[in-house]
């Protein structure tokens, strides 16, 4: 049996279609991780951030500056 170029192309197409049908088109979903409870620092930041936002002294500061102030408060509270 002599293989012609046309027959080789048909065989390649068939094999490629088999390979495509064997692989899933979408990846398997990853298992959901359980959410961790916020740390003491996270709770502290959340509480202080809302306080500083309401304080007139800190209202005009950008969030980055407020967070710097909160980190200083955290360091002082640990002493």
Coordinates of C-alpha atoms in Angstrom, one line a residue:
X1 CA 0.0 0.0 0.0
X2 CA 1.5 3.2 -1.1
X3 CA 0.9 6.4 1.0
X4 CA 0.1 9.4 -1.0
X5 CA 0.5 12.9 0.2
X6 CA -3.2 13.3 0.4
X7 CA -3.6 10.2 2.6
X8 CA -0.9 11.4 4.9
X9 CA -2.7 14.7 5.4
X10 CA -5.9 12.8 6.2
X11 CA -4.2 10.7 8.8
X12 CA -2.6 13.7 10.4
X13 CA -5.9 15.6 10.5
X14 CA -7.6 12.5 12.1
X15 CA -4.9 12.2 14.7
X16 CA -5.0 15.9 15.5
X17 CA -8.7 15.9 15.9
X18 CA -8.4 12.9 18.3
X19 CA -5.8 14.8 20.3
X20 CA -8.0 17.9 20.5
X21 CA -11.0 15.9 21.7
X22 CA -8.9 14.2 24.5
X23 CA -7.8 17.5 26.1
X24 CA -10.3 19.5 28.0
X25 CA -10.9 23.0 26.6
X26 CA -11.2 24.6 30.0
X27 CA -8.8 24.0 32.9
X28 CA -10.1 22.2 35.9
X29 CA -11.3 24.5 38.7
X30 CA -8.9 24.9 41.6
X31 CA -10.3 24.0 45.0
X32 CA -11.5 26.9 47.1
X33 CA -9.2 27.9 50.0
X34 CA -10.8 28.6 53.3
X35 CA -10.6 32.3 54.3
X36 CA -8.3 33.0 57.2
X37 CA -9.5 35.1 60.1
X38 CA -8.0 38.6 60.1
X39 CA -4.9 39.1 62.2
X40 CA -4.8 41.4 65.2
X41 CA -3.0 43.9 63.0
X42 CA -5.7 43.7 60.3
X43 CA -8.4 44.3 62.9
X44 CA -6.4 47.2 64.4
X45 CA -5.9 48.9 61.0
X46 CA -9.6 48.5 60.1
X47 CA -10.7 50.1 63.3
X48 CA -8.2 52.9 63.3
X49 CA -8.6 53.7 59.6
X50 CA -12.3 54.5 60.1
X51 CA -11.5 56.6 63.1
X52 CA -8.8 58.6 61.3
X53 CA -11.1 59.1 58.3
X54 CA -13.7 60.8 60.6
X55 CA -11.0 62.8 62.5
X56 CA -10.8 66.3 61.1
X57 CA -7.1 66.4 61.7
X58 CA -6.5 63.5 59.3
X59 CA -9.4 64.0 56.8
X60 CA -7.3 65.8 54.2
X61 CA -4.5 63.2 54.3
X62 CA -4.2 60.6 51.5
X63 CA -4.8 57.0 52.5
X64 CA -1.1 56.2 52.3
X65 CA -0.3 58.9 55.0
X66 CA -3.2 57.6 57.2
X67 CA -1.7 54.1 56.9
X68 CA 1.7 55.4 58.0
X69 CA 0.1 57.0 61.0
X70 CA -1.7 53.8 61.8
X71 CA 1.5 51.7 61.6
X72 CA 3.1 54.2 64.0
X73 CA 0.2 53.7 66.4
X74 CA 0.6 49.9 66.1
X75 CA 4.3 50.1 66.9
X76 CA 3.6 52.3 69.9
X77 CA 0.8 50.0 71.2
X78 CA 3.1 47.0 71.1
X79 CA 5.6 48.7 73.5

